[in-house]
Short mmCIF file of C-alpha atoms and ligand atoms in Angstrom, two decimals:
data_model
loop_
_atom_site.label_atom_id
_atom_site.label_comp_id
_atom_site.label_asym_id
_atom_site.label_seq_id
_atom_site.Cartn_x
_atom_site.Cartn_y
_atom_site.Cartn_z
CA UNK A 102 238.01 -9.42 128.91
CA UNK A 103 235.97 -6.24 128.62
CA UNK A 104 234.85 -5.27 131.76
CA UNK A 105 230.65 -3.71 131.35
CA UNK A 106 228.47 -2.60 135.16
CA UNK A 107 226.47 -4.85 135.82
CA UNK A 108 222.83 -4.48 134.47
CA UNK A 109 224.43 -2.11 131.88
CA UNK A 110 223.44 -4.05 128.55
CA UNK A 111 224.27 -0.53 126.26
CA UNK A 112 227.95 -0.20 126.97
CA UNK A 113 228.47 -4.05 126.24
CA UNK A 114 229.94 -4.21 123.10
CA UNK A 115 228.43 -7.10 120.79
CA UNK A 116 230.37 -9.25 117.75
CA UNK A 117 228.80 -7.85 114.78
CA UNK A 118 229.42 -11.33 113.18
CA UNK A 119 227.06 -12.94 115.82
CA UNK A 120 225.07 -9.47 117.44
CA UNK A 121 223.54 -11.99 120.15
CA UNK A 122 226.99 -12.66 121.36
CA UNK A 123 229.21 -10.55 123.16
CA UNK A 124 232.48 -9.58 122.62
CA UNK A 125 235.87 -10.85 124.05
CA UNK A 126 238.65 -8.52 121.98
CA UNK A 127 238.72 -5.88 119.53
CA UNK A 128 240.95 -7.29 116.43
CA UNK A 129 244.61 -6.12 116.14
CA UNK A 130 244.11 -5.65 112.67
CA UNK A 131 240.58 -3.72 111.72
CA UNK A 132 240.06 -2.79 115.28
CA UNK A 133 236.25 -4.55 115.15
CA UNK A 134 234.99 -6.79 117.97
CA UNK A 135 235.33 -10.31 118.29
CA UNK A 136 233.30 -13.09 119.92
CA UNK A 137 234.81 -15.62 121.72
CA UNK A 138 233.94 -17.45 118.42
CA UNK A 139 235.12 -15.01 116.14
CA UNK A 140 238.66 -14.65 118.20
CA UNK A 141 241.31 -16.03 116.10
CA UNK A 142 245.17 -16.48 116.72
CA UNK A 143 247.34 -13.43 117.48
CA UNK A 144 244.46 -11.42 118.23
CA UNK A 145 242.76 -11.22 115.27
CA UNK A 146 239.09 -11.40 114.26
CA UNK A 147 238.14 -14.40 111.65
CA UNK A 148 237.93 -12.17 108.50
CA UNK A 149 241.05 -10.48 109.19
CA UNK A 150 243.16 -14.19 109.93
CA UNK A 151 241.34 -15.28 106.93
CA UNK A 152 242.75 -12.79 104.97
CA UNK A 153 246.48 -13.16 106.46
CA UNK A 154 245.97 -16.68 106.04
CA UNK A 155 245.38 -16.53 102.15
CA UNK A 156 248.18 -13.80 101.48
CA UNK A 157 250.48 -16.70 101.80
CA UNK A 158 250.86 -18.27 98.75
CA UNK A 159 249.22 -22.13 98.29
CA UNK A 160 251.25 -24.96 97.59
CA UNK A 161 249.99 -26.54 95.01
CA UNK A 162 252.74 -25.64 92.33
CA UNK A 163 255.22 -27.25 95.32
CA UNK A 164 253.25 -30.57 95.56
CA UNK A 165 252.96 -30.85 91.83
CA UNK A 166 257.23 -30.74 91.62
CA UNK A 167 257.56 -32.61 94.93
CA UNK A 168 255.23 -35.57 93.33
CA UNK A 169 256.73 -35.25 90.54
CA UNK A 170 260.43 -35.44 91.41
CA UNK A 171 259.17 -38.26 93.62
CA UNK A 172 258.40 -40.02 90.48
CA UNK A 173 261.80 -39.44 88.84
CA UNK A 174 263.74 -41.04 91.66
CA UNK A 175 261.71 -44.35 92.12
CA UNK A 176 261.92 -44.45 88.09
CA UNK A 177 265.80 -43.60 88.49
CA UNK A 178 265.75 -46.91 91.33
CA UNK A 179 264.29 -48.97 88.69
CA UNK A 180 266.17 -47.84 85.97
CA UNK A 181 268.99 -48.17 88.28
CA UNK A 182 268.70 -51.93 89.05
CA UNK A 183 267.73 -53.35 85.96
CA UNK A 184 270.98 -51.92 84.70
CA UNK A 185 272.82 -53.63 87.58
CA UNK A 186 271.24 -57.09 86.73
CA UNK A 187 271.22 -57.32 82.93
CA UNK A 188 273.97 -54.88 81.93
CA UNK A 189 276.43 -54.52 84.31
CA UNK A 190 277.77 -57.87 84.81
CA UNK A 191 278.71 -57.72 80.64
CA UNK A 192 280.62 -54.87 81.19
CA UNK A 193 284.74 -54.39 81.04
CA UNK A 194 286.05 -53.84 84.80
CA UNK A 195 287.40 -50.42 83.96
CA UNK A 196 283.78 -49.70 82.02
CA UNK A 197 282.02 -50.89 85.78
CA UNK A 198 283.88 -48.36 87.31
CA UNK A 199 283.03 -46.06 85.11
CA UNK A 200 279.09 -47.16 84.71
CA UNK A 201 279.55 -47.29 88.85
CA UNK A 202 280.77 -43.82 90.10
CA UNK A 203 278.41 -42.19 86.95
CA UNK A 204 275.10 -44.18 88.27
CA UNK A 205 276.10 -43.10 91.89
CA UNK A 206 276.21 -39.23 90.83
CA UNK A 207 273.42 -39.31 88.84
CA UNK A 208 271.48 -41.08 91.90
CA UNK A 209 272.81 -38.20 94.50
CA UNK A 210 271.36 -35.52 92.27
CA UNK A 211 268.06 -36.80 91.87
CA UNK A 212 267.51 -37.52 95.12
CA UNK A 213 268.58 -34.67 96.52
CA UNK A 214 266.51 -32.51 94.16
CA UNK A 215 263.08 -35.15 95.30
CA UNK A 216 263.87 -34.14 98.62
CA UNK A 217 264.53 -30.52 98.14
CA UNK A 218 261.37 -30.05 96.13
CA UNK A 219 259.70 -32.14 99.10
CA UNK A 220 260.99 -30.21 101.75
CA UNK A 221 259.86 -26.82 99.76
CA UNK A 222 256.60 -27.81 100.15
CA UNK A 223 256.81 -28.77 103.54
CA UNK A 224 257.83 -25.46 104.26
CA UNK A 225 254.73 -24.12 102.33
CA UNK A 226 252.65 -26.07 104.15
CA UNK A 227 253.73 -25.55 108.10
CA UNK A 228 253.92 -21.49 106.63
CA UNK A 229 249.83 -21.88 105.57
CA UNK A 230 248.71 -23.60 108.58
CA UNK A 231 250.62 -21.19 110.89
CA UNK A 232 249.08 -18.48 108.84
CA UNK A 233 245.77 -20.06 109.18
CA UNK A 234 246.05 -20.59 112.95
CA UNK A 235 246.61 -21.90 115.89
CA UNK A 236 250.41 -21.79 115.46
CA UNK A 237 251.11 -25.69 114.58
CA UNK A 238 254.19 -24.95 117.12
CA UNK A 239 257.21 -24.71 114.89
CA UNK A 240 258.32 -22.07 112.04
CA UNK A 241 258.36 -23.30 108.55
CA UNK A 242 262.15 -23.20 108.52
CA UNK A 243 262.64 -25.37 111.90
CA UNK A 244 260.14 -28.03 110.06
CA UNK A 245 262.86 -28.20 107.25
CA UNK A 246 265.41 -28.40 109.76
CA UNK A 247 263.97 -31.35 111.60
CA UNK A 248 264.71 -33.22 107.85
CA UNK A 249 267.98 -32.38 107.81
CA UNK A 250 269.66 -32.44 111.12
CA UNK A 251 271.49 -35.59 111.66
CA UNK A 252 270.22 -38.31 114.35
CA UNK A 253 266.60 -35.90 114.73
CA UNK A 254 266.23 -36.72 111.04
CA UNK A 255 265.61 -40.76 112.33
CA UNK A 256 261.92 -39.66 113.61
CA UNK A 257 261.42 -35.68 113.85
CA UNK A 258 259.97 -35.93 110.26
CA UNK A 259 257.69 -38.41 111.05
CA UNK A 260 256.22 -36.17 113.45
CA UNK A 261 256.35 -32.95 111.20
CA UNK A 262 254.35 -34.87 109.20
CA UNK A 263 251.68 -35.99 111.59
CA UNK A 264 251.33 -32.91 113.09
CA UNK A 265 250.49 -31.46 109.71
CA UNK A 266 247.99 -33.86 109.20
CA UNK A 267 246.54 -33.75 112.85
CA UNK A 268 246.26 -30.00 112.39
CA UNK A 269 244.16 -30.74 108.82
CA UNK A 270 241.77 -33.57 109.89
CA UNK A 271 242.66 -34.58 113.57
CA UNK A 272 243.82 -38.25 114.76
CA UNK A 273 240.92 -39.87 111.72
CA UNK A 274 242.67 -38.49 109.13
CA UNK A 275 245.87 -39.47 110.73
CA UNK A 276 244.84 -42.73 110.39
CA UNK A 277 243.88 -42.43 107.20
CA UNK A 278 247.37 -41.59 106.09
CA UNK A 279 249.95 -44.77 105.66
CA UNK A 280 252.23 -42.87 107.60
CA UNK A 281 254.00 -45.09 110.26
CA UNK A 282 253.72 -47.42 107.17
CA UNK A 283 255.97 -44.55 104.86
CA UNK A 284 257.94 -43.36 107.77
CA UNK A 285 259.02 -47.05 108.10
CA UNK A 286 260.10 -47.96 104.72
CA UNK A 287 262.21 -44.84 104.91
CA UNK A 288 263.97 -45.92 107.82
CA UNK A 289 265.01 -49.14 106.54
CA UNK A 290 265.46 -48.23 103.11
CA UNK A 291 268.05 -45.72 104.37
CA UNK A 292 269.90 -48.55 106.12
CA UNK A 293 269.68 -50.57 103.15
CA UNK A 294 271.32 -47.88 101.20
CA UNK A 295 273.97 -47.63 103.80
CA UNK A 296 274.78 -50.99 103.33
CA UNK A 297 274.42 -51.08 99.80
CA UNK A 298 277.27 -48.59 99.68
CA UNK A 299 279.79 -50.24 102.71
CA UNK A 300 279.43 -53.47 100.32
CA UNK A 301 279.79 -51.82 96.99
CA UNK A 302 283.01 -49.88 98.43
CA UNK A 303 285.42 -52.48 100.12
CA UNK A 304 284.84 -52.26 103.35
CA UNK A 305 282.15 -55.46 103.42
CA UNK A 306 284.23 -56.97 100.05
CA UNK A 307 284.61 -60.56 102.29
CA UNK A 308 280.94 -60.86 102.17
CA UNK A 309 281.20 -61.28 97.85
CA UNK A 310 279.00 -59.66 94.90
CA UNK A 311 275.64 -61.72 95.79
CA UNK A 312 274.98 -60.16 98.89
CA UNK A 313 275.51 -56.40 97.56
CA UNK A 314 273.19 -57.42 95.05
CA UNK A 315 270.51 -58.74 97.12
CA UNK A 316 270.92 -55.88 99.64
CA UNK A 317 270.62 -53.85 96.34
CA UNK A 318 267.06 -55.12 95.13
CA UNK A 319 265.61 -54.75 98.40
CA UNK A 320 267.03 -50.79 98.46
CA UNK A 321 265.57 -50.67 95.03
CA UNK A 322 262.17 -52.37 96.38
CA UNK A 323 261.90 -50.11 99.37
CA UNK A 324 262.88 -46.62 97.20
CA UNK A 325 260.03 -47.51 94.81
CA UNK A 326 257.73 -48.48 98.03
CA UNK A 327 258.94 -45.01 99.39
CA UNK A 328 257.83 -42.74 96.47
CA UNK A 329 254.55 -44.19 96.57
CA UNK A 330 253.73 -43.99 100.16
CA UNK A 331 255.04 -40.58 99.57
CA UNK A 332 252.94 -39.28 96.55
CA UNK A 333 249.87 -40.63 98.56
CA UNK A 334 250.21 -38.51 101.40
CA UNK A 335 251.70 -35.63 99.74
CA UNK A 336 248.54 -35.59 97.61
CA UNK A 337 245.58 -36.24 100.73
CA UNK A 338 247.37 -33.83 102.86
CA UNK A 339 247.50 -30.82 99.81
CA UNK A 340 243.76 -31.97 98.99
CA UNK A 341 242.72 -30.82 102.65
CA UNK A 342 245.35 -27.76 102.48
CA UNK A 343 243.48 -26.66 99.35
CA UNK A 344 239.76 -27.50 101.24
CA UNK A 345 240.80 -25.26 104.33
CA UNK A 346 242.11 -22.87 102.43
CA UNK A 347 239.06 -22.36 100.36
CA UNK A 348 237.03 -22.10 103.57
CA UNK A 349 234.78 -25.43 103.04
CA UNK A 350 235.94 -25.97 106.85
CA UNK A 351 234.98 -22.91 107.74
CA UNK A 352 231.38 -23.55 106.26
CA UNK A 353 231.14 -26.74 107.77
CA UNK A 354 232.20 -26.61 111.72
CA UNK A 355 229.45 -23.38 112.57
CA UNK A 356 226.26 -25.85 110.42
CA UNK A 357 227.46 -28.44 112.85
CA UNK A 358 227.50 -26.61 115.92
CA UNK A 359 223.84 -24.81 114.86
CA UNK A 360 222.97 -28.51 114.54
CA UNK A 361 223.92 -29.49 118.18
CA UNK A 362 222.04 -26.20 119.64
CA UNK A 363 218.59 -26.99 117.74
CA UNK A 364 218.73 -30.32 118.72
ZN1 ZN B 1137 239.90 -7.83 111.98
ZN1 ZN B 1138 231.31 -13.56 116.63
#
Protein backbone atom coordinates (compact mmCIF):
# COMPACT_ATOMS: atom_id res chain seq x y z
CA UNK A 1 0.00 0.00 0.00
CA UNK A 2 1.10 3.57 -0.58
CA UNK A 3 0.99 5.33 2.40
CA UNK A 4 -0.54 9.49 1.55
CA UNK A 5 -1.25 12.21 5.09
CA UNK A 6 -4.29 12.31 5.63
CA UNK A 7 -6.32 15.17 3.93
CA UNK A 8 -3.38 15.26 1.43
CA UNK A 9 -5.37 14.44 -1.92
CA UNK A 10 -2.07 15.89 -4.22
CA UNK A 11 0.54 13.40 -3.18
CA UNK A 12 -2.02 10.43 -3.73
CA UNK A 13 -1.06 8.93 -6.71
CA UNK A 14 -4.15 7.97 -9.06
CA UNK A 15 -4.41 4.83 -11.84
CA UNK A 16 -4.25 6.65 -14.99
CA UNK A 17 -6.43 3.77 -16.41
CA UNK A 18 -9.29 4.75 -13.96
CA UNK A 19 -8.01 8.66 -12.65
CA UNK A 20 -11.02 8.43 -10.01
CA UNK A 21 -9.33 5.50 -8.46
CA UNK A 22 -6.36 5.37 -6.52
CA UNK A 23 -3.47 3.47 -6.78
CA UNK A 24 -2.29 0.23 -4.99
CA UNK A 25 1.36 -0.55 -6.86
CA UNK A 26 3.51 0.88 -9.38
CA UNK A 27 4.00 -2.00 -12.20
CA UNK A 28 7.28 -4.03 -12.18
CA UNK A 29 7.44 -3.67 -15.69
CA UNK A 30 6.65 0.16 -17.03
CA UNK A 31 6.88 1.49 -13.57
CA UNK A 32 3.08 3.21 -14.01
CA UNK A 33 0.46 2.96 -11.25
CA UNK A 34 -2.01 0.45 -10.79
CA UNK A 35 -5.50 0.32 -9.27
CA UNK A 36 -6.52 -2.29 -7.26
CA UNK A 37 -8.35 -3.13 -10.57
CA UNK A 38 -5.64 -2.64 -12.81
CA UNK A 39 -3.14 -4.90 -10.43
CA UNK A 40 -2.39 -7.99 -12.22
CA UNK A 41 -0.25 -11.13 -11.22
CA UNK A 42 3.45 -10.71 -10.35
CA UNK A 43 3.08 -7.16 -9.95
CA UNK A 44 2.23 -6.03 -13.06
CA UNK A 45 -0.25 -3.47 -14.41
CA UNK A 46 -3.04 -4.94 -17.01
CA UNK A 47 -1.36 -3.63 -20.22
CA UNK A 48 1.92 -4.82 -19.29
CA UNK A 49 0.44 -8.75 -18.24
CA UNK A 50 -1.45 -8.37 -21.36
CA UNK A 51 1.43 -8.00 -23.26
CA UNK A 52 3.52 -10.91 -21.41
CA UNK A 53 0.53 -12.86 -21.76
CA UNK A 54 0.40 -12.67 -25.69
CA UNK A 55 4.32 -13.08 -26.18
CA UNK A 56 3.60 -16.67 -25.55
CA UNK A 57 2.77 -18.25 -28.50
CA UNK A 58 -1.21 -19.57 -28.99
CA UNK A 59 -2.01 -23.00 -29.40
CA UNK A 60 -3.93 -23.32 -32.04
CA UNK A 61 -1.36 -25.06 -34.48
CA UNK A 62 -1.09 -27.70 -31.21
CA UNK A 63 -4.89 -28.35 -31.06
CA UNK A 64 -5.15 -28.66 -34.79
CA UNK A 65 -2.29 -31.83 -34.59
CA UNK A 66 -3.62 -32.98 -31.20
CA UNK A 67 -7.32 -33.30 -32.93
CA UNK A 68 -6.00 -34.48 -35.57
CA UNK A 69 -3.77 -37.31 -34.35
CA UNK A 70 -6.82 -37.99 -32.18
CA UNK A 71 -8.53 -38.84 -35.32
CA UNK A 72 -5.82 -41.19 -36.65
CA UNK A 73 -5.89 -43.43 -33.61
CA UNK A 74 -9.73 -44.00 -33.24
CA UNK A 75 -9.52 -44.60 -37.23
CA UNK A 76 -6.37 -46.94 -36.48
CA UNK A 77 -9.03 -48.79 -33.56
CA UNK A 78 -11.44 -49.27 -36.25
CA UNK A 79 -9.25 -50.21 -38.82
CA UNK A 80 -7.76 -52.33 -36.25
CA UNK A 81 -10.83 -54.49 -35.39
CA UNK A 82 -12.42 -54.97 -38.50
CA UNK A 83 -9.17 -56.61 -39.50
CA UNK A 84 -9.40 -58.84 -36.41
CA UNK A 85 -13.02 -59.97 -37.29
CA UNK A 86 -13.05 -60.46 -41.06
CA UNK A 87 -9.38 -61.04 -41.87
CA UNK A 88 -7.60 -62.44 -39.28
CA UNK A 89 -9.30 -65.59 -38.55
CA UNK A 90 -8.40 -66.58 -42.61
CA UNK A 91 -5.03 -66.12 -41.97
CA UNK A 92 -1.98 -68.93 -41.75
CA UNK A 93 -0.85 -69.21 -37.90
CA UNK A 94 2.65 -68.09 -38.71
CA UNK A 95 0.93 -65.07 -41.01
CA UNK A 96 -1.27 -64.16 -37.40
CA UNK A 97 1.80 -63.78 -35.78
CA UNK A 98 3.08 -61.85 -38.12
CA UNK A 99 -0.30 -59.63 -38.86
CA UNK A 100 -0.25 -59.68 -34.70
CA UNK A 101 3.12 -58.22 -33.45
CA UNK A 102 2.95 -55.68 -36.85
CA UNK A 103 -0.76 -54.35 -35.80
CA UNK A 104 0.57 -54.07 -32.13
CA UNK A 105 3.63 -51.74 -33.30
CA UNK A 106 1.83 -49.87 -35.55
CA UNK A 107 -0.90 -49.27 -32.62
CA UNK A 108 2.05 -48.15 -30.00
CA UNK A 109 3.23 -45.53 -32.45
CA UNK A 110 0.13 -43.91 -33.12
CA UNK A 111 -0.90 -43.66 -29.91
CA UNK A 112 1.91 -42.49 -28.51
CA UNK A 113 2.30 -39.74 -31.13
CA UNK A 114 -1.98 -38.76 -30.24
CA UNK A 115 -0.83 -38.39 -26.88
CA UNK A 116 2.38 -36.58 -27.42
CA UNK A 117 0.76 -34.08 -29.73
CA UNK A 118 -2.04 -33.90 -26.88
CA UNK A 119 0.17 -33.38 -24.17
CA UNK A 120 2.09 -30.51 -26.37
CA UNK A 121 -0.80 -28.65 -26.25
CA UNK A 122 -1.52 -29.12 -22.84
CA UNK A 123 1.63 -27.68 -22.12
CA UNK A 124 0.70 -24.64 -24.38
CA UNK A 125 -2.19 -24.17 -22.71
CA UNK A 126 -1.25 -24.28 -18.69
CA UNK A 127 2.01 -21.92 -20.27
CA UNK A 128 -0.90 -19.19 -21.70
CA UNK A 129 -3.04 -19.18 -18.75
CA UNK A 130 -0.06 -18.85 -16.35
CA UNK A 131 1.08 -16.11 -18.63
CA UNK A 132 -2.29 -14.61 -18.55
CA UNK A 133 -2.65 -14.82 -14.76
CA UNK A 134 -3.40 -15.81 -11.74
CA UNK A 135 -0.83 -18.65 -11.81
CA UNK A 136 -3.31 -21.80 -12.50
CA UNK A 137 -0.84 -23.40 -9.69
CA UNK A 138 1.39 -25.73 -11.64
CA UNK A 139 4.23 -25.11 -14.45
CA UNK A 140 3.45 -26.27 -17.88
CA UNK A 141 5.99 -29.07 -17.54
CA UNK A 142 4.53 -30.54 -14.07
CA UNK A 143 0.96 -30.54 -16.05
CA UNK A 144 2.70 -32.96 -18.59
CA UNK A 145 4.11 -34.79 -15.84
CA UNK A 146 0.87 -35.45 -14.05
CA UNK A 147 0.07 -37.57 -17.65
CA UNK A 148 2.83 -39.50 -17.40
CA UNK A 149 3.75 -40.50 -13.95
CA UNK A 150 2.53 -43.87 -13.14
CA UNK A 151 -0.47 -44.43 -10.50
CA UNK A 152 -1.01 -40.10 -10.54
CA UNK A 153 -1.72 -40.69 -14.22
CA UNK A 154 -5.25 -42.73 -12.87
CA UNK A 155 -6.85 -39.12 -11.98
CA UNK A 156 -4.16 -36.13 -11.92
CA UNK A 157 -5.16 -35.54 -15.63
CA UNK A 158 -8.55 -35.35 -14.97
CA UNK A 159 -7.90 -32.57 -12.80
CA UNK A 160 -5.29 -30.78 -15.12
CA UNK A 161 -7.97 -30.70 -17.25
CA UNK A 162 -10.64 -29.20 -15.09
CA UNK A 163 -8.58 -26.79 -13.73
CA UNK A 164 -7.90 -25.53 -17.22
CA UNK A 165 -11.33 -25.25 -17.89
CA UNK A 166 -12.33 -23.75 -14.39
CA UNK A 167 -9.64 -21.14 -15.00
CA UNK A 168 -11.43 -20.36 -18.73
CA UNK A 169 -15.18 -20.30 -17.80
CA UNK A 170 -15.50 -21.29 -14.02
CA UNK A 171 -17.58 -24.43 -12.61
CA UNK A 172 -20.59 -23.59 -15.86
CA UNK A 173 -18.30 -24.26 -18.32
CA UNK A 174 -17.02 -27.16 -16.38
CA UNK A 175 -20.15 -28.53 -16.72
CA UNK A 176 -20.43 -27.90 -19.99
CA UNK A 177 -17.48 -30.09 -20.79
CA UNK A 178 -18.21 -34.15 -20.87
CA UNK A 179 -15.36 -34.45 -18.79
CA UNK A 180 -15.99 -36.98 -15.90
CA UNK A 181 -17.82 -38.57 -18.93
CA UNK A 182 -14.10 -38.62 -21.10
CA UNK A 183 -12.03 -39.07 -18.06
CA UNK A 184 -14.14 -42.25 -17.51
CA UNK A 185 -14.00 -43.97 -20.74
CA UNK A 186 -10.27 -43.51 -20.45
CA UNK A 187 -10.06 -45.26 -17.35
CA UNK A 188 -11.78 -48.27 -18.42
CA UNK A 189 -10.66 -48.33 -21.83
CA UNK A 190 -7.12 -48.54 -20.40
CA UNK A 191 -8.14 -51.61 -18.39
CA UNK A 192 -9.70 -53.03 -21.31
CA UNK A 193 -6.52 -52.70 -23.18
CA UNK A 194 -4.71 -54.30 -20.34
CA UNK A 195 -6.72 -57.14 -20.63
CA UNK A 196 -6.88 -57.25 -24.17
CA UNK A 197 -3.13 -57.79 -24.09
CA UNK A 198 -2.87 -60.48 -20.79
CA UNK A 199 -5.46 -62.53 -23.10
CA UNK A 200 -3.85 -62.05 -26.43
CA UNK A 201 -0.34 -63.08 -24.75
CA UNK A 202 -0.82 -66.43 -22.76
CA UNK A 203 -1.15 -65.55 -19.60
CA UNK A 204 -5.33 -65.59 -19.69
CA UNK A 205 -5.00 -68.46 -22.80
CA UNK A 206 -7.56 -70.87 -20.42
CA UNK A 207 -10.17 -68.31 -20.89
CA UNK A 208 -10.15 -69.17 -25.14
CA UNK A 209 -10.24 -66.74 -28.34
CA UNK A 210 -14.02 -65.46 -27.71
CA UNK A 211 -13.38 -63.66 -24.73
CA UNK A 212 -10.14 -61.74 -26.13
CA UNK A 213 -12.31 -60.88 -28.82
CA UNK A 214 -15.14 -59.53 -26.96
CA UNK A 215 -12.79 -57.74 -24.51
CA UNK A 216 -11.32 -56.51 -27.89
CA UNK A 217 -14.56 -54.76 -29.39
CA UNK A 218 -15.34 -53.12 -26.29
CA UNK A 219 -11.41 -51.61 -26.22
CA UNK A 220 -12.14 -50.75 -29.77
CA UNK A 221 -15.69 -49.16 -28.70
CA UNK A 222 -14.26 -47.22 -25.83
CA UNK A 223 -10.89 -45.89 -28.00
CA UNK A 224 -13.33 -44.54 -30.62
CA UNK A 225 -15.68 -43.13 -27.61
CA UNK A 226 -12.31 -41.67 -26.25
CA UNK A 227 -11.19 -39.63 -29.33
CA UNK A 228 -14.43 -38.09 -29.50
CA UNK A 229 -14.95 -37.00 -26.01
CA UNK A 230 -11.49 -35.83 -26.58
CA UNK A 231 -11.75 -33.68 -29.83
CA UNK A 232 -14.84 -32.06 -28.08
CA UNK A 233 -13.12 -30.66 -25.28
CA UNK A 234 -9.90 -30.07 -26.89
CA UNK A 235 -11.84 -27.86 -29.31
CA UNK A 236 -14.38 -25.77 -26.46
CA UNK A 237 -11.47 -25.36 -24.26
CA UNK A 238 -8.98 -23.78 -27.37
CA UNK A 239 -12.25 -21.78 -28.50
CA UNK A 240 -12.19 -19.90 -25.00
CA UNK A 241 -8.16 -19.92 -25.01
CA UNK A 242 -8.41 -18.08 -28.34
CA UNK A 243 -11.54 -15.64 -26.79
CA UNK A 244 -9.28 -14.69 -23.69
CA UNK A 245 -6.54 -14.30 -25.53
CA UNK A 246 -8.06 -11.86 -27.89
CA UNK A 247 -9.30 -9.86 -24.90
CA UNK A 248 -13.27 -10.38 -25.54
CA UNK A 249 -13.07 -11.25 -21.62
CA UNK A 250 -11.40 -8.45 -20.92
CA UNK A 251 -14.17 -6.29 -22.72
CA UNK A 252 -16.81 -8.04 -21.14
CA UNK A 253 -16.17 -8.39 -17.11
CA UNK A 254 -15.54 -4.14 -16.63
CA UNK A 255 -19.40 -3.53 -19.00
CA UNK A 256 -20.68 -5.90 -16.38
CA UNK A 257 -19.39 -4.46 -13.38
CA UNK A 258 -20.36 -0.62 -14.84
CA UNK A 259 -23.72 -2.40 -15.12
CA UNK A 260 -23.98 -3.42 -11.38
CA UNK A 261 -22.76 0.28 -10.22
CA UNK A 262 -25.53 2.18 -12.41
CA UNK A 263 -28.00 0.01 -11.31
ZN1 LIG B 1 3.08 -1.97 -16.71
ZN1 LIG C 1 -7.03 1.21 -12.73
Amino acid sequence: MLNAAEGDVASQPMCPQHPERAAVCTCARCGRYACSRCERDGGRCRECAHLAALEVPDSRARARWATLTQYVSGGAAVLGLLFNLLFYPELQREAQAVAQSGMLVLGVIIGITAQVCLLMWVHRVVRQLNALGPDLGMTPAWAVWLWLIPFLNWWKPYYVMRDIAERLGGMSFVASLPLQLWWGVNVVGRILEKAEGDLLSSKLQALGGTTAEVVGLLSSVFSVALVFLCVRIIKEIQVRLDQRREGLDEVETPAAGDAAVAA
